[in-house]
CSV table of C-alpha atoms and ligand atoms in Angstrom, one decimal:
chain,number,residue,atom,x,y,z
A,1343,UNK,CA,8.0,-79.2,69.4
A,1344,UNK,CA,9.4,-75.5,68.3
A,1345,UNK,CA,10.8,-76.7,65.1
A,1346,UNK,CA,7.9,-75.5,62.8
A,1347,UNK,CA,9.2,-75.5,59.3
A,1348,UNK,CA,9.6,-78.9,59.9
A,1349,UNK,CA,6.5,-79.9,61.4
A,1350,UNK,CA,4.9,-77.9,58.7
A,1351,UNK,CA,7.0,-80.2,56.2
A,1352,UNK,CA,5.6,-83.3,58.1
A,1353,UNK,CA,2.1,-82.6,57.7
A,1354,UNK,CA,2.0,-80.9,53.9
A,1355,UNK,CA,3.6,-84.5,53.2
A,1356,UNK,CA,1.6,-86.7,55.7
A,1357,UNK,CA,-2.0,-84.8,55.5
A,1358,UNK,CA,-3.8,-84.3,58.5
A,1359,UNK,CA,-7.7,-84.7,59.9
A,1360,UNK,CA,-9.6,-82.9,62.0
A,1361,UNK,CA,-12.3,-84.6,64.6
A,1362,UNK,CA,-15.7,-83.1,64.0
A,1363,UNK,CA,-16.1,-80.5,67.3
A,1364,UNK,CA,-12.6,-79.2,66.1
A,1365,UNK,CA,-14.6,-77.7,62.9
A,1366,UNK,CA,-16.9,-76.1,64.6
A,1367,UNK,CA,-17.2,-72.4,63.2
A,1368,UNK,CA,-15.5,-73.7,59.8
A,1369,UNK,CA,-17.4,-71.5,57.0
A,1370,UNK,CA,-18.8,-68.8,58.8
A,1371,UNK,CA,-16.6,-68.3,61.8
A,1372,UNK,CA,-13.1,-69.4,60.2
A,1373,UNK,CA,-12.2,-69.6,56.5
A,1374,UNK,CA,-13.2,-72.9,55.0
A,1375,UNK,CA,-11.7,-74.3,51.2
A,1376,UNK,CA,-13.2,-72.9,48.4
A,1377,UNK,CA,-11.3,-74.7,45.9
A,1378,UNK,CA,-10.7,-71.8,43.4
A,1379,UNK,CA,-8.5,-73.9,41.3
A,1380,UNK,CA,-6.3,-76.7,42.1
A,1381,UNK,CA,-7.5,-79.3,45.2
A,1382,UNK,CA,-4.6,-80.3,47.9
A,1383,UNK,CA,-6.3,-82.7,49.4
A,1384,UNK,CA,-5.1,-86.4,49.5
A,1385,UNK,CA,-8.7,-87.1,49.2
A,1386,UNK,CA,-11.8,-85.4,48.2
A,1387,UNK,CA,-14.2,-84.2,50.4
A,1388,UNK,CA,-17.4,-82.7,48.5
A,1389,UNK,CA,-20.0,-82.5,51.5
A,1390,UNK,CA,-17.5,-81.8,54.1
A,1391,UNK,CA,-16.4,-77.9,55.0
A,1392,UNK,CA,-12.4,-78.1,56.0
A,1393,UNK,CA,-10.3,-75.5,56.9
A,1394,UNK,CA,-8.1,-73.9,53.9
A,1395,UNK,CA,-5.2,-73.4,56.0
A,1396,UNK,CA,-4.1,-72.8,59.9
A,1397,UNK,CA,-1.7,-71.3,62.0
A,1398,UNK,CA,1.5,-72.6,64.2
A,1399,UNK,CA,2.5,-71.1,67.4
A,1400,UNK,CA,5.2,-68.9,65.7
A,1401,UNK,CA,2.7,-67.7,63.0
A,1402,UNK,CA,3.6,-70.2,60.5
A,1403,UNK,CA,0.7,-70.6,58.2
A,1404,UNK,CA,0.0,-74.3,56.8
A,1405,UNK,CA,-2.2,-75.6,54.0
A,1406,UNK,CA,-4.6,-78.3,55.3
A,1407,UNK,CA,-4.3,-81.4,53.3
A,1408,UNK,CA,-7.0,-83.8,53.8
A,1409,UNK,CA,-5.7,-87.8,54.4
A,1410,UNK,CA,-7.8,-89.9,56.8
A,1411,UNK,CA,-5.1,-92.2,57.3
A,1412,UNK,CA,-2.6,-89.6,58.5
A,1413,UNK,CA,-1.2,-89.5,62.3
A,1414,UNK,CA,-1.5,-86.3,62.4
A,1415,UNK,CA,-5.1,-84.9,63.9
A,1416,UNK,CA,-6.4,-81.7,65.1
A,1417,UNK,CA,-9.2,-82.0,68.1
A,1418,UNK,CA,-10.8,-79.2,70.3
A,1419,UNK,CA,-10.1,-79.2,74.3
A,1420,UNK,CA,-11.5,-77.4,76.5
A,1421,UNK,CA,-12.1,-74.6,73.6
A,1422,UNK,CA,-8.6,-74.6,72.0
A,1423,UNK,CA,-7.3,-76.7,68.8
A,1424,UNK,CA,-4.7,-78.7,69.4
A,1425,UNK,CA,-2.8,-80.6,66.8
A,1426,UNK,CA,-1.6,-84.1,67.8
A,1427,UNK,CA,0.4,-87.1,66.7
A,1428,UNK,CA,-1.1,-89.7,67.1
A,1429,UNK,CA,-1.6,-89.6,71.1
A,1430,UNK,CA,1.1,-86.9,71.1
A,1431,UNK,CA,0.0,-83.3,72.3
A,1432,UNK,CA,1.9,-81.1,69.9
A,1433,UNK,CA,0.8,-77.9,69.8
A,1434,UNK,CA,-1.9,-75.7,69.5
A,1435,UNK,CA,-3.1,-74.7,66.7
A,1436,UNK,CA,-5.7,-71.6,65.1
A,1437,UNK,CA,-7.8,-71.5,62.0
A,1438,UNK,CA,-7.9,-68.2,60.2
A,1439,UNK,CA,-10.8,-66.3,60.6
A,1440,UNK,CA,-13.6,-65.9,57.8
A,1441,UNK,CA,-13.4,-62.0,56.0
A,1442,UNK,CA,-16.3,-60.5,56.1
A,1443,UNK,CA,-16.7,-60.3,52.4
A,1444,UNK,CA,-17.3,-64.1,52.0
A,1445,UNK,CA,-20.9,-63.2,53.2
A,1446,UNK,CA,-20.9,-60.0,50.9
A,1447,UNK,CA,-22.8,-59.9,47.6
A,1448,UNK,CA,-21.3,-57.2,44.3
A,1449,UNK,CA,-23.8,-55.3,43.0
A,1450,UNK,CA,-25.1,-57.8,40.3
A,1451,UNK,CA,-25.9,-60.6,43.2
A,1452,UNK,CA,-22.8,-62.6,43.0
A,1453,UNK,CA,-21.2,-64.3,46.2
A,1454,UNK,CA,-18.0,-62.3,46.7
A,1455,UNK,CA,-16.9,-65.6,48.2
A,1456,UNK,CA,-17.0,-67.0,44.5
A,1457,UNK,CA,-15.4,-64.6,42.9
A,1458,UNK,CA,-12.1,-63.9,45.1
A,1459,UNK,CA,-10.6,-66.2,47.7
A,1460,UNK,CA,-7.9,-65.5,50.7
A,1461,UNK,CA,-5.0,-67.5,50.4
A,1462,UNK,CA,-3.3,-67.8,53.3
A,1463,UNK,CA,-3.6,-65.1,55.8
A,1464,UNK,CA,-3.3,-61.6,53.7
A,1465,UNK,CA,-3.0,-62.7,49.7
A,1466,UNK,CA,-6.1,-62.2,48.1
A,1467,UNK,CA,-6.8,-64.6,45.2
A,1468,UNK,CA,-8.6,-63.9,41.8
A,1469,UNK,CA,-8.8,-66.8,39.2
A,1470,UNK,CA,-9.8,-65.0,35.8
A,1471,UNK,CA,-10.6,-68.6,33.9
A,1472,UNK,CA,-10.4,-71.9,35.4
A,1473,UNK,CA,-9.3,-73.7,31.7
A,1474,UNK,CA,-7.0,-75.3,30.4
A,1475,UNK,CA,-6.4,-77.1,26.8
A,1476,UNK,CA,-3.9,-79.5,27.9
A,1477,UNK,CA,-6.3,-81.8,29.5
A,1478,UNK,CA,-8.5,-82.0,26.2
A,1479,UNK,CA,-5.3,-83.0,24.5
A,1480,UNK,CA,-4.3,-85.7,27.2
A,1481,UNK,CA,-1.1,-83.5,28.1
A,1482,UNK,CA,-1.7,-81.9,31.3
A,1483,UNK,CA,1.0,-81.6,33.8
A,1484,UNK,CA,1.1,-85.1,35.9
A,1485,UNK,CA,1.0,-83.0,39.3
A,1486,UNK,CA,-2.1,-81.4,38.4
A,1487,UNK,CA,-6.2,-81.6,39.3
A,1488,UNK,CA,-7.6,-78.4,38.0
A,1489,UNK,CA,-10.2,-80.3,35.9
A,1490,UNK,CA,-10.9,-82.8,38.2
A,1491,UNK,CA,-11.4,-80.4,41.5
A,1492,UNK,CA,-13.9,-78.1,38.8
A,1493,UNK,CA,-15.5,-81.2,38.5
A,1494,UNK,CA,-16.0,-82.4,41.8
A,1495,UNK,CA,-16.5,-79.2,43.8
A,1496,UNK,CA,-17.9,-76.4,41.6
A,1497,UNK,CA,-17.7,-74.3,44.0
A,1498,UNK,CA,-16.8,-71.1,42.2
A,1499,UNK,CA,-17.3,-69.0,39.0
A,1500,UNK,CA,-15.8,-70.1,36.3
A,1501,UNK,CA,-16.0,-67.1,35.0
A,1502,UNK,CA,-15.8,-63.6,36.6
A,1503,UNK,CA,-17.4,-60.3,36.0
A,1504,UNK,CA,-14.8,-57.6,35.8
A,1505,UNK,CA,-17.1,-55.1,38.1
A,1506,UNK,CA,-17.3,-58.0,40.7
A,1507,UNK,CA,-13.9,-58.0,40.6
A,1508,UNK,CA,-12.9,-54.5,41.3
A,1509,UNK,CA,-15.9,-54.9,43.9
A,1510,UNK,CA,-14.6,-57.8,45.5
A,1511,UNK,CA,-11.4,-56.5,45.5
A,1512,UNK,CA,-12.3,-53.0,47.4
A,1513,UNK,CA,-14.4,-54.9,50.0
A,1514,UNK,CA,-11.7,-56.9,51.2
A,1515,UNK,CA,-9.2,-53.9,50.8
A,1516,UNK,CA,-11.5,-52.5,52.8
A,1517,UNK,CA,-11.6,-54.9,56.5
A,1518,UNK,CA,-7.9,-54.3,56.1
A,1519,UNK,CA,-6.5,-58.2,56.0
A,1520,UNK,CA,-5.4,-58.0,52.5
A,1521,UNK,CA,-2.1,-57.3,52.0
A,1522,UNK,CA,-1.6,-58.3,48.3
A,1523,UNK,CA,-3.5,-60.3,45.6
A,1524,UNK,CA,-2.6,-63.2,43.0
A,1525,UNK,CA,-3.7,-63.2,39.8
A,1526,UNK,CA,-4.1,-66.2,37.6
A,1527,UNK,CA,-5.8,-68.0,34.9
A,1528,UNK,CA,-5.7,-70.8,32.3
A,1529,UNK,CA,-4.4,-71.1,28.6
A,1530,UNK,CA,-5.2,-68.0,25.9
A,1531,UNK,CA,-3.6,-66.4,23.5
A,1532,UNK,CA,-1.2,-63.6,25.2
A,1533,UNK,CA,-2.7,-60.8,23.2
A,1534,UNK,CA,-6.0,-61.7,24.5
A,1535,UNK,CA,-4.8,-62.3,27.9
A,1536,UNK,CA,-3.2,-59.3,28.8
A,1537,UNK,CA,-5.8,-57.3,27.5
A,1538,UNK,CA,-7.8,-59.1,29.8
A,1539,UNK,CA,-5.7,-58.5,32.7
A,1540,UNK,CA,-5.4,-55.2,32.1
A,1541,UNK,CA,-9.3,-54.7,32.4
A,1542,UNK,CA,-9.5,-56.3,35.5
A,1543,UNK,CA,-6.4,-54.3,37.0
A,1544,UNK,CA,-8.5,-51.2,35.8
A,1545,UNK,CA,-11.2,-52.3,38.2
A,1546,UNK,CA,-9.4,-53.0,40.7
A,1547,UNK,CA,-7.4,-49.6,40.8
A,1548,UNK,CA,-10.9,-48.3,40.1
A,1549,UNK,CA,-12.4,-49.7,43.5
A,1550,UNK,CA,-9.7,-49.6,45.5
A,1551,UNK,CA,-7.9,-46.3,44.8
A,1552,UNK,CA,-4.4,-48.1,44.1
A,1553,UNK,CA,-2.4,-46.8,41.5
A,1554,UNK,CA,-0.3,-50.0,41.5
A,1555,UNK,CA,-1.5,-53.3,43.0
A,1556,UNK,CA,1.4,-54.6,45.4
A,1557,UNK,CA,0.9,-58.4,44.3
A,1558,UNK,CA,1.4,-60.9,41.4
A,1559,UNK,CA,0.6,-61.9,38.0
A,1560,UNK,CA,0.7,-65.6,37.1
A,1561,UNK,CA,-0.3,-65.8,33.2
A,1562,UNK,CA,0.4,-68.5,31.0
A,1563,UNK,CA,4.0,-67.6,30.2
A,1564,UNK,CA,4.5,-63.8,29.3
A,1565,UNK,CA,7.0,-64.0,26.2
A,1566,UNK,CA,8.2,-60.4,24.5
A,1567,UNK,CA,6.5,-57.4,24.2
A,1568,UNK,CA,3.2,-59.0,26.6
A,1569,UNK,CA,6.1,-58.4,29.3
A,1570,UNK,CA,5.8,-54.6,29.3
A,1571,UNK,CA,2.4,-54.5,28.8
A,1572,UNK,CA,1.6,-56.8,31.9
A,1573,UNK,CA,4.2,-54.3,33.8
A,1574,UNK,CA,2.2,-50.8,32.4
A,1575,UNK,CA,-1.1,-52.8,33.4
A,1576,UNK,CA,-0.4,-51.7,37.2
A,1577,UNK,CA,0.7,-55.0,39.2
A,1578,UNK,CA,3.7,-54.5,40.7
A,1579,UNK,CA,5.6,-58.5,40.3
A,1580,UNK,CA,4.7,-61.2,37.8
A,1581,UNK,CA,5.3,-65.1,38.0
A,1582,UNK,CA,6.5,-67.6,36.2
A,1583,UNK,CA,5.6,-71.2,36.5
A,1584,UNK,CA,8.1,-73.3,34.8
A,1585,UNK,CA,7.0,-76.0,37.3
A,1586,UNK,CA,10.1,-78.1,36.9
A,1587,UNK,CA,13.7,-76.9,36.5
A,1588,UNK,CA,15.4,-80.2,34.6
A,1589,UNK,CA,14.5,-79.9,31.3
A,1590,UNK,CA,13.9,-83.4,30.2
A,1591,UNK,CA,11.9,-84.0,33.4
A,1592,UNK,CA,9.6,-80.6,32.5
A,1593,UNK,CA,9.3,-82.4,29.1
A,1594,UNK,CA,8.1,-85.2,30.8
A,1595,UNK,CA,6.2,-83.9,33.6
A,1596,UNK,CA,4.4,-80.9,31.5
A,1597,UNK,CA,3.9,-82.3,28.2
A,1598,UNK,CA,1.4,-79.5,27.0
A,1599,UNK,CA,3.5,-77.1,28.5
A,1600,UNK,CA,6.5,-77.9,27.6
A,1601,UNK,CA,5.7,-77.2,23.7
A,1602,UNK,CA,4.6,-73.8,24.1
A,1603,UNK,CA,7.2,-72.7,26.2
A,1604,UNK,CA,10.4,-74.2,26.6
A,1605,UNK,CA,13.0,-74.2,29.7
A,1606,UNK,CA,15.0,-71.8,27.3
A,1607,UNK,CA,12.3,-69.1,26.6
A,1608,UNK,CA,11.7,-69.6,30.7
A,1609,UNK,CA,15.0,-68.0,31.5
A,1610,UNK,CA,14.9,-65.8,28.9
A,1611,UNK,CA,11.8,-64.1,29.6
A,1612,UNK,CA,12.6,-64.0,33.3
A,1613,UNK,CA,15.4,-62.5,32.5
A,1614,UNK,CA,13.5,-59.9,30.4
A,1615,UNK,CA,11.0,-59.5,32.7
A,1616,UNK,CA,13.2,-58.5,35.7
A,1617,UNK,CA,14.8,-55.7,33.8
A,1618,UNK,CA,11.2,-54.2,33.3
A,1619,UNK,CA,9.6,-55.2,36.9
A,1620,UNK,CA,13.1,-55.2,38.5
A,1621,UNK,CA,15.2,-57.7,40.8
A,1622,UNK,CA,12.9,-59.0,43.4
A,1623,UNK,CA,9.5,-58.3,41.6
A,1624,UNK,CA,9.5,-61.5,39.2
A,1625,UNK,CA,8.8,-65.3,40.7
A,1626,UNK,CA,9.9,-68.8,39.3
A,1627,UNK,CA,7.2,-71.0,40.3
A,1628,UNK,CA,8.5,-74.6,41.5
A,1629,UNK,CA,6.6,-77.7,42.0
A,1630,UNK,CA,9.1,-79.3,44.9
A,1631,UNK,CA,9.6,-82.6,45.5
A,1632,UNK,CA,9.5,-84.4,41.5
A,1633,UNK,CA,12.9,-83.3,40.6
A,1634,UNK,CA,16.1,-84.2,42.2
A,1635,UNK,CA,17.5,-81.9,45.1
A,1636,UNK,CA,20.5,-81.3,42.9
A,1637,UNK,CA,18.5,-79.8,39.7
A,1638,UNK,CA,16.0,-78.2,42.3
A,1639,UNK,CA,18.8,-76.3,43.8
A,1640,UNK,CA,20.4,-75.7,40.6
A,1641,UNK,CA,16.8,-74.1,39.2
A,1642,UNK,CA,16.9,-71.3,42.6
A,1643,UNK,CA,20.8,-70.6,41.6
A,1644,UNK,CA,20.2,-69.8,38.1
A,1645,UNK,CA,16.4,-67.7,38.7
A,1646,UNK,CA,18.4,-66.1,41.4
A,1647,UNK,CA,20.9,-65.5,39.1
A,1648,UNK,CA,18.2,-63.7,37.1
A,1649,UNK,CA,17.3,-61.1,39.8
A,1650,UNK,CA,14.1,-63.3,40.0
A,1651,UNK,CA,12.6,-64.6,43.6
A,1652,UNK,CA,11.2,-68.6,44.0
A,1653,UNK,CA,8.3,-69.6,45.2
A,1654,UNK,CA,8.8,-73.4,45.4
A,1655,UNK,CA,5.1,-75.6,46.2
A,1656,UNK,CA,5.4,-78.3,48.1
A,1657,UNK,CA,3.7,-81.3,45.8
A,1658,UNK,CA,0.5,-82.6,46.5
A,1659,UNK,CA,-0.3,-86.5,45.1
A,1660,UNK,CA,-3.9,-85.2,44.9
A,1661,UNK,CA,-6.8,-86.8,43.3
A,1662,UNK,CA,-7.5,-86.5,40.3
A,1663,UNK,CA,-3.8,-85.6,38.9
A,1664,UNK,CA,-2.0,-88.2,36.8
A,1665,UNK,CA,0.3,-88.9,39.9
A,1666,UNK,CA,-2.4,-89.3,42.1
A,1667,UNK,CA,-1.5,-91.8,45.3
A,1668,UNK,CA,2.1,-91.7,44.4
A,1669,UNK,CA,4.1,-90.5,47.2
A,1670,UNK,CA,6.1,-87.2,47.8
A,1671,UNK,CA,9.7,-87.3,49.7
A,1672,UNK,CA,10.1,-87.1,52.8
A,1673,UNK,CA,10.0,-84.4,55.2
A,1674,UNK,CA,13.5,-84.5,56.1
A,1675,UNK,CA,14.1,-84.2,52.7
A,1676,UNK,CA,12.3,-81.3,51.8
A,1677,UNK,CA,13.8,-79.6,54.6
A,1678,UNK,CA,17.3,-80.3,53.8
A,1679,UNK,CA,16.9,-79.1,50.6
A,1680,UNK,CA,14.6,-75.6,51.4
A,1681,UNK,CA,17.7,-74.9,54.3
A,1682,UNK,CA,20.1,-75.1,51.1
A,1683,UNK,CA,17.5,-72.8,49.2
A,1684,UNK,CA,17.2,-70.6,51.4
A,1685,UNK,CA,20.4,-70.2,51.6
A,1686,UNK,CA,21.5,-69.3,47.8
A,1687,UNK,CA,18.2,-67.0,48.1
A,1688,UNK,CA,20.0,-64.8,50.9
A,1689,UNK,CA,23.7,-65.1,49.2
A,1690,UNK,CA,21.8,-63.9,45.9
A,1691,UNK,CA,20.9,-60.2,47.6
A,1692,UNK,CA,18.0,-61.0,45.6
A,1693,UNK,CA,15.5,-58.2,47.5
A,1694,UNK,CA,13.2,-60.4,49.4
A,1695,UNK,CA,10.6,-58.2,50.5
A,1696,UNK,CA,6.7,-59.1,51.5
A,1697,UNK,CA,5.2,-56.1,48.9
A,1698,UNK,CA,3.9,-58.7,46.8
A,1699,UNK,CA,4.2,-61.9,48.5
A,1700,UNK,CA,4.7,-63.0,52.1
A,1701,UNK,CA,5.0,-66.1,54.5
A,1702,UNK,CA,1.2,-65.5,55.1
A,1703,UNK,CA,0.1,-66.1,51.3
A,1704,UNK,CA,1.6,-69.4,51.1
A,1705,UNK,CA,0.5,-72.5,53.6
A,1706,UNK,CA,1.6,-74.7,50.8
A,1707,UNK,CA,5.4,-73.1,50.5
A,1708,UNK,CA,8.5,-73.5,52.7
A,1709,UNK,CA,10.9,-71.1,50.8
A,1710,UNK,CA,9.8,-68.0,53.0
A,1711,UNK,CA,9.2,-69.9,56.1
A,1712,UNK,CA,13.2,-71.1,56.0
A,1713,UNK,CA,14.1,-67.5,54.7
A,1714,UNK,CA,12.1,-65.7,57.8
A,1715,UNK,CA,13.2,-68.3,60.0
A,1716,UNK,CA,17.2,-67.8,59.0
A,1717,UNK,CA,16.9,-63.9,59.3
A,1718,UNK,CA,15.6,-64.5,62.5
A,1719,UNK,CA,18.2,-66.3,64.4
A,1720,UNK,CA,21.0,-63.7,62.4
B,3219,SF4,S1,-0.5,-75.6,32.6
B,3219,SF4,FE1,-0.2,-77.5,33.7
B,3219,SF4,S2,-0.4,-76.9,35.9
B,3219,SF4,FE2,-1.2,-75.2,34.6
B,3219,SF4,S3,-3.4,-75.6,34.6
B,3219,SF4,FE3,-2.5,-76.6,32.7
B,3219,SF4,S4,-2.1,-78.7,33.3
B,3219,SF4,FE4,-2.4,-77.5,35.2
């Protein structure tokens, strides 16, 4: 099988298990889930170490999803993973290694492993405040399990010190497998956010000796003048998750949302925040795979449109999410309609670099995969 982007479909949509010799190493060796703030999973698995992610033969990076009754199974011969179908020999298959600074302690004692995360292969991933109002009020987003996955796992800081942070951040720097970090949190005030933002970028500069961090912001919608000042905090792209592109579905879907930041102030801030971050450094976050393939694709036209880029997630029926146990479409599906993506991402000359985001951040996106993948046979 060399068609990975839509293997890689098949299995964020199926799941996948693993037999027990094939985890070997998982959480010291290789990089286990740490569950920093939403769960992927079909199912939960509190006493059971998994891998976050894993790698294809062409370097494709995959999230691993967790469903006991999927077909698809990862097993260890003679000392090399190997993904099957059912009895079908696939391919082989690699978990990522550990970083070293998931055994590391900051100077106050903390678990550096707590405090920042690797997503993917090279993103580094800082969660400043796993909260969010909308579930007190009953009006979460139906896709999502940040509560719930809190809950279950509690597995990392809720909240971080901003020296561990800076810390954390220069340690990893420092073995030389980050490439960029994500920065995101729950619900606050703006003011208060970006002033918090802008402490922890501080640190980081501090530690690391950056002047600018090549990576992303992903606040609760940045609106106005918070634009600028996330820009002259010293992170060089910021996100935008408007989660769903039709409007009366993002109504529906993100009730809580949806009141404090409608589809209209969306575009408009995008639009705003492109001409202070500029074309290429400002991301529409997508959930894929609730909306219809015609207002999906009309969502990457417009933010392209904008100057912005897309990162599009494939969705997750995870437990613990209003939509938990429905189904997602199907892989075909997701690939027909990434192909066309990727297609008004390249007509767009949208600059699509990997500065502050990459194929290696995301096992849980095909956007880049079918971009890299197109450039390649070009
Ligand atoms: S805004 Fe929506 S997706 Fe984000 S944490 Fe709250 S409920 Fe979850």
């Amino acid at each position: 099988m060399d068609n990975y982007l839509l293997l890689k479909a098949k299995i964020l949509v199926e799941g996948i298990k693993a037999e027990k010799e094939s985890l070997e190493g998982i959480g010291n060796k290789f990089k286990a889930q740490n569950h920093g703030l939403f769960g992927w999973d079909f199912e939960n698995h509190v006493d059971l170490l998994l891998p976050d992610d894993f790698i294809l033969p062409d370097g494709t990076i995959v999230q691993f999803r967790l469903n006991s009754k999927s077909d698809f199974i990862v097993k260890k011969l003679n000392e090399k993973l190997i993904l099957f179908n059912r009895e079908k020999d696939i391919c082989e298959v690699k978990w990522i290694k550990q970083p070293k600074f998931y055994s590391k302690k900051t100077s106050s004692g903390e678990n550096m492993v707590k405090v920042g995360q690797i997503g993917g292969e090279d993103c580094l991933f800082f969660c400043y405040q796993n909260y969010c109002s909308y579930f007190s009020h009953n009006k979460q987003c139906t896709f999502c399990n940040l509560v719930a996955t809190s809950k279950t796992y509690n597995s990392v800081m809720k909240k971080k010190d901003i020296v561990s942070i800076g810390e954390t951040a220069a340690s990893a720097w420092s073995e030389g497998m980050v490439n960029h970090i994500l920065l995101t949190g729950g619900c606050f005030s703006n003011e208060k956010e970006v002033e918090l933002v802008s402490t922890i970028l501080d640190s980081i500069k501090k530690h690391t000796g950056m002047d600018r961090i090549p990576g992303t912001i992903l606040p609760s919608p940045a609106k106005g003048d918070t634009i600028k000042k996330y820009y002259d905090s010293g992170i060089k792209a910021i996100g935008y998750s408007m989660e769903i592109f039709d409007e009366s579905l993002y109504k529906a879907i993100c009730p809580g949302k949806s009141e404090n930041t409608t589809h209209r102030e969306f575009l408009d801030s995008i639009e705003k925040a492109v001409s202070i971050f500029e074309e290429g450094n400002v991301y529409g976050v997508l959930v894929m795979g609730l909306e219809t393939k015609e207002t999906f694709l009309e969502g990457i036209k417009t933010l392209t449109g904008l100057g912005a880029n897309v990162v599009p997630f494939v969705w997750s029926p995870n437990p613990g999410s209003k939509l938990s146990g429905h189904r997602a479409p199907s892989p075909e599906w997701y690939i027909d309609t990434i192909q066309e993506a990727a297609e008004i991402v390249v007509q767009s000359k949208v600059p699509f670099g990997d500065e502050n985001h990459c194929y290696k951040c995301d096992g849980n996106s095909l956007l880049h995969d079918a971009i890299r993948i197109k450039a390649g046979a070009q």
